[in-house]
CSV table of C-alpha atoms in Angstrom, one decimal:
chain,number,residue,atom,x,y,z
F,80,UNK,CA,3.9,6.5,17.1
F,81,UNK,CA,4.0,7.1,13.4
F,82,UNK,CA,0.4,7.4,12.2
F,83,UNK,CA,-1.5,8.6,9.2
F,84,UNK,CA,-5.2,9.6,9.5
F,85,UNK,CA,-7.6,10.3,6.7
F,86,UNK,CA,-11.0,12.0,6.5
F,87,UNK,CA,-13.7,11.5,5.6
F,88,UNK,CA,-13.9,7.7,5.9
F,89,UNK,CA,-16.3,7.7,2.9
F,90,UNK,CA,-17.7,10.2,0.5
F,91,UNK,CA,-20.4,10.1,-2.2
F,92,UNK,CA,-20.5,12.7,-4.9
F,93,UNK,CA,-22.2,13.3,-8.2
F,94,UNK,CA,-20.3,12.9,-11.5
F,95,UNK,CA,-18.7,16.2,-12.6
F,96,UNK,CA,-18.4,17.6,-9.1
F,97,UNK,CA,-15.1,18.3,-7.3
F,98,UNK,CA,-14.1,16.9,-4.0
F,99,UNK,CA,-11.2,17.2,-1.5
F,100,UNK,CA,-9.8,14.4,0.7
F,101,UNK,CA,-7.8,15.1,3.8
F,102,UNK,CA,-4.7,13.5,5.4
F,103,UNK,CA,-3.0,14.2,8.7
F,104,UNK,CA,0.2,12.5,9.8
F,105,UNK,CA,2.5,12.3,12.7
F,106,UNK,CA,5.4,10.6,11.0
F,107,UNK,CA,8.7,12.1,12.0
F,108,UNK,CA,11.2,12.8,10.6
F,109,UNK,CA,9.3,13.2,7.4
F,110,UNK,CA,10.6,12.0,4.0
F,111,UNK,CA,7.8,12.0,1.5
F,112,UNK,CA,4.0,11.6,1.2
F,113,UNK,CA,2.1,9.8,-1.6
F,114,UNK,CA,-1.5,9.4,-2.6
F,115,UNK,CA,-2.5,6.1,-4.0
F,116,UNK,CA,-5.8,5.0,-5.7
F,117,UNK,CA,-7.0,1.5,-5.0
F,118,UNK,CA,-9.8,0.1,-7.1
F,119,UNK,CA,-11.8,-2.7,-5.5
F,120,UNK,CA,-9.9,-6.0,-5.8
F,121,UNK,CA,-6.8,-4.4,-7.1
F,122,UNK,CA,-3.4,-3.2,-5.8
F,123,UNK,CA,-2.8,0.5,-5.0
F,124,UNK,CA,-1.6,2.7,-7.9
F,125,UNK,CA,0.5,5.8,-7.2
F,126,UNK,CA,-1.0,9.2,-8.1
F,127,UNK,CA,1.5,11.6,-6.6
F,128,UNK,CA,4.6,11.7,-4.6
F,129,UNK,CA,5.8,14.8,-2.7
F,130,UNK,CA,8.9,15.5,-0.6
F,131,UNK,CA,9.3,18.1,2.2
F,132,UNK,CA,10.1,20.9,-0.3
F,133,UNK,CA,7.1,20.4,-2.5
F,134,UNK,CA,3.8,21.8,-1.6
F,135,UNK,CA,1.7,20.9,-4.6
F,136,UNK,CA,1.7,18.3,-7.3
F,137,UNK,CA,-0.8,17.5,-10.1
F,138,UNK,CA,-1.5,14.4,-12.1
F,139,UNK,CA,-4.3,15.2,-14.5
F,140,UNK,CA,-7.5,15.9,-12.6
F,141,UNK,CA,-5.8,15.0,-9.3
F,142,UNK,CA,-4.0,17.8,-7.3
F,143,UNK,CA,-2.2,17.0,-4.1
F,144,UNK,CA,-1.1,19.7,-1.6
F,145,UNK,CA,1.3,19.3,1.3
F,146,UNK,CA,1.9,21.5,4.4
F,147,UNK,CA,4.9,20.0,6.1
F,148,UNK,CA,4.6,22.5,9.0
F,149,UNK,CA,1.1,21.4,10.0
F,150,UNK,CA,1.7,17.8,8.7
F,151,UNK,CA,-1.4,17.9,6.5
F,152,UNK,CA,-2.1,17.0,2.9
F,153,UNK,CA,-5.1,17.1,0.7
F,154,UNK,CA,-6.0,15.4,-2.6
F,155,UNK,CA,-8.4,17.5,-4.8
F,156,UNK,CA,-10.2,15.7,-7.6
F,157,UNK,CA,-11.6,18.0,-10.3
F,158,UNK,CA,-14.6,17.2,-12.5
F,159,UNK,CA,-15.1,13.7,-11.0
F,160,UNK,CA,-15.8,10.7,-13.3
F,161,UNK,CA,-17.5,7.4,-12.5
F,162,UNK,CA,-14.0,5.7,-12.8
F,163,UNK,CA,-12.8,7.8,-9.9
F,164,UNK,CA,-14.8,5.5,-7.6
F,165,UNK,CA,-12.2,3.8,-5.5
F,166,UNK,CA,-10.3,4.1,-2.2
F,167,UNK,CA,-7.7,6.8,-1.9
F,168,UNK,CA,-4.9,6.1,0.5
F,169,UNK,CA,-2.5,8.6,1.9
F,170,UNK,CA,1.0,7.1,2.5
F,171,UNK,CA,3.9,8.6,4.4
F,172,UNK,CA,7.5,7.4,4.8
F,173,UNK,CA,10.0,8.5,7.4
F,174,UNK,CA,13.5,9.7,6.7
F,175,UNK,CA,16.2,7.0,7.2
F,176,UNK,CA,13.5,4.4,6.6
F,177,UNK,CA,11.9,5.4,3.3
F,178,UNK,CA,11.1,1.9,2.3
F,179,UNK,CA,8.7,1.3,5.1
F,180,UNK,CA,5.5,3.0,3.9
F,181,UNK,CA,3.0,3.9,6.5
F,182,UNK,CA,-0.5,3.8,5.1
F,183,UNK,CA,-3.7,5.6,6.2
F,184,UNK,CA,-7.0,3.6,6.2
F,185,UNK,CA,-8.2,5.4,3.1
F,186,UNK,CA,-11.2,7.4,2.0
F,187,UNK,CA,-13.7,5.4,0.0
F,188,UNK,CA,-15.1,7.6,-2.8
F,189,UNK,CA,-18.2,6.7,-4.7
F,190,UNK,CA,-19.1,8.8,-7.8
F,191,UNK,CA,-22.7,8.5,-9.0
F,192,UNK,CA,-24.1,9.5,-12.3
V,187,UNK,CA,5.3,-9.3,-17.7
V,188,UNK,CA,4.3,-5.7,-17.6
V,189,UNK,CA,3.4,-5.6,-13.9
V,190,UNK,CA,3.7,-7.3,-10.6
V,191,UNK,CA,1.8,-10.6,-10.6
V,192,UNK,CA,0.7,-12.7,-7.6
V,193,UNK,CA,-0.6,-16.2,-7.4
V,194,UNK,CA,-3.0,-17.5,-6.5
V,195,UNK,CA,-5.5,-14.7,-6.6
V,196,UNK,CA,-7.6,-16.4,-4.0
V,197,UNK,CA,-6.7,-19.1,-1.4
V,198,UNK,CA,-9.1,-20.8,1.0
V,199,UNK,CA,-7.5,-23.0,3.6
V,200,UNK,CA,-8.4,-24.6,6.9
V,201,UNK,CA,-7.1,-23.4,10.3
V,202,UNK,CA,-3.8,-25.1,11.0
V,203,UNK,CA,-2.7,-25.6,7.4
V,204,UNK,CA,0.4,-24.3,5.6
V,205,UNK,CA,0.1,-21.9,2.7
V,206,UNK,CA,2.5,-20.3,0.2
V,207,UNK,CA,1.8,-17.1,-1.6
V,208,UNK,CA,3.9,-16.2,-4.7
V,209,UNK,CA,5.0,-12.8,-6.1
V,210,UNK,CA,6.6,-12.1,-9.4
V,211,UNK,CA,8.0,-8.6,-9.4
V,212,UNK,CA,8.6,-6.4,-12.4
V,213,UNK,CA,11.6,-7.6,-14.3
V,214,UNK,CA,14.8,-5.8,-13.1
V,215,UNK,CA,13.3,-4.4,-9.8
V,216,UNK,CA,15.7,-5.1,-7.0
V,217,UNK,CA,13.4,-4.3,-4.1
V,218,UNK,CA,10.4,-6.3,-3.2
V,219,UNK,CA,7.8,-5.7,-0.5
V,220,UNK,CA,5.1,-7.7,1.2
V,221,UNK,CA,2.1,-6.0,2.8
V,222,UNK,CA,-1.1,-7.3,4.5
V,223,UNK,CA,-4.4,-5.5,4.1
V,224,UNK,CA,-7.4,-6.3,6.3
V,225,UNK,CA,-10.9,-5.4,5.3
V,226,UNK,CA,-11.4,-1.6,5.4
V,227,UNK,CA,-7.8,-0.9,6.4
V,228,UNK,CA,-4.7,0.3,4.6
V,229,UNK,CA,-1.9,-2.1,3.9
V,230,UNK,CA,0.5,-2.9,6.7
V,231,UNK,CA,4.2,-3.5,6.0
V,232,UNK,CA,5.4,-7.1,6.6
V,233,UNK,CA,8.9,-7.4,5.0
V,234,UNK,CA,11.0,-6.1,2.3
V,235,UNK,CA,13.9,-7.6,0.3
V,236,UNK,CA,16.8,-5.8,-1.4
V,237,UNK,CA,18.0,-8.5,-3.8
V,238,UNK,CA,18.0,-11.9,-2.1
V,239,UNK,CA,18.3,-10.7,1.4
V,240,UNK,CA,15.5,-9.5,3.8
V,241,UNK,CA,16.5,-5.9,4.5
V,242,UNK,CA,13.7,-5.4,7.0
V,243,UNK,CA,11.4,-8.1,8.4
V,244,UNK,CA,10.1,-6.1,11.4
V,245,UNK,CA,6.5,-6.2,10.2
V,246,UNK,CA,6.2,-10.0,10.3
V,247,UNK,CA,3.6,-10.6,13.1
V,248,UNK,CA,5.2,-13.8,14.5
V,249,UNK,CA,7.4,-16.7,13.6
V,250,UNK,CA,4.6,-18.5,11.7
V,251,UNK,CA,5.3,-16.0,8.9
V,252,UNK,CA,8.4,-16.4,6.7
V,253,UNK,CA,9.4,-15.1,3.3
V,254,UNK,CA,12.2,-16.0,0.8
V,255,UNK,CA,13.6,-14.6,-2.4
V,256,UNK,CA,16.3,-17.1,-3.3
V,257,UNK,CA,17.3,-15.7,-6.7
V,258,UNK,CA,16.5,-12.0,-6.2
V,259,UNK,CA,13.4,-12.1,-8.3
V,260,UNK,CA,10.4,-14.3,-7.4
V,261,UNK,CA,9.4,-14.2,-3.7
V,262,UNK,CA,7.3,-16.6,-1.6
V,263,UNK,CA,5.5,-15.7,1.6
V,264,UNK,CA,5.0,-18.8,3.7
V,265,UNK,CA,2.5,-19.0,6.6
V,266,UNK,CA,2.6,-22.0,8.9
V,267,UNK,CA,-0.3,-23.2,11.1
V,268,UNK,CA,-2.7,-20.7,9.7
V,269,UNK,CA,-5.2,-19.0,12.0
V,270,UNK,CA,-8.5,-17.3,11.2
V,271,UNK,CA,-6.9,-13.9,12.0
V,272,UNK,CA,-4.5,-14.4,9.1
V,273,UNK,CA,-7.4,-13.9,6.7
V,274,UNK,CA,-6.6,-10.8,4.6
V,275,UNK,CA,-5.3,-9.7,1.2
V,276,UNK,CA,-1.6,-10.1,0.9
V,277,UNK,CA,-0.1,-7.5,-1.4
V,278,UNK,CA,3.3,-7.6,-3.0
V,279,UNK,CA,5.1,-4.6,-4.5
V,280,UNK,CA,8.4,-4.0,-6.2
V,281,UNK,CA,10.6,-1.0,-7.0
V,282,UNK,CA,13.6,-0.3,-9.1
V,283,UNK,CA,15.9,1.6,-6.8
V,284,UNK,CA,16.0,2.8,-3.2
V,285,UNK,CA,15.6,6.5,-3.7
V,286,UNK,CA,13.4,9.1,-2.0
V,287,UNK,CA,11.0,8.8,-4.9
V,288,UNK,CA,11.2,5.0,-4.6
V,289,UNK,CA,7.9,4.3,-6.4
V,290,UNK,CA,6.5,0.9,-5.4
V,291,UNK,CA,4.3,-0.9,-8.0
V,292,UNK,CA,1.7,-3.2,-6.5
V,293,UNK,CA,0.4,-6.5,-7.6
V,294,UNK,CA,-3.4,-7.3,-7.4
V,295,UNK,CA,-2.9,-9.3,-4.2
V,296,UNK,CA,-3.8,-12.7,-2.9
V,297,UNK,CA,-7.0,-13.0,-0.9
V,298,UNK,CA,-6.4,-15.5,1.9
V,299,UNK,CA,-9.3,-16.9,3.8
V,300,UNK,CA,-8.7,-19.2,6.7
V,301,UNK,CA,-11.8,-21.2,7.7
């Protein structure tokens, strides 16, 4: 069964610190992996999209990595800000069915001053 | 508008009633998606449209759920004989083209509460 698992489930850090969120997936055959940020009460917003051949992609203070061999991805947030408090969701789609996104349950990040 | 809009933002109904949830996609986006997100979970795929037709409705949980997109733009998700288990946030997304980088833009969702 195609699944996406994320860890940790929740994380609290102090403003200015770095953190790394993890994602493992079993989706096969793999097409692409995305990280979304979802603020409370809002829809998810795309941060990065990576295909099989890409192993890192950055978007400002967000850097995503992908190891397609081990089926793992990470999202690193540098110099966290209060506005980074949100849920971060790892999303994978399978080849031949790229429109059907498979979502992880998310990591809830809280950044405190 | 600039983004995907959904109405209403909140809907409270009684068990057994019929509800309609509306999605206005980004202008020009041909693909439209519906997802359901329960508390503390990631969104789950329900159905997606390419133009006016439902290209994949395999995520609809049962025949009480139905969605239409008659003119290839606005879509309505219809739920008959609502049950308490239908309570969730219903998210709509749209995308421009069906490519591997097919970026889906999400609306703010409709929070449905079935009492």
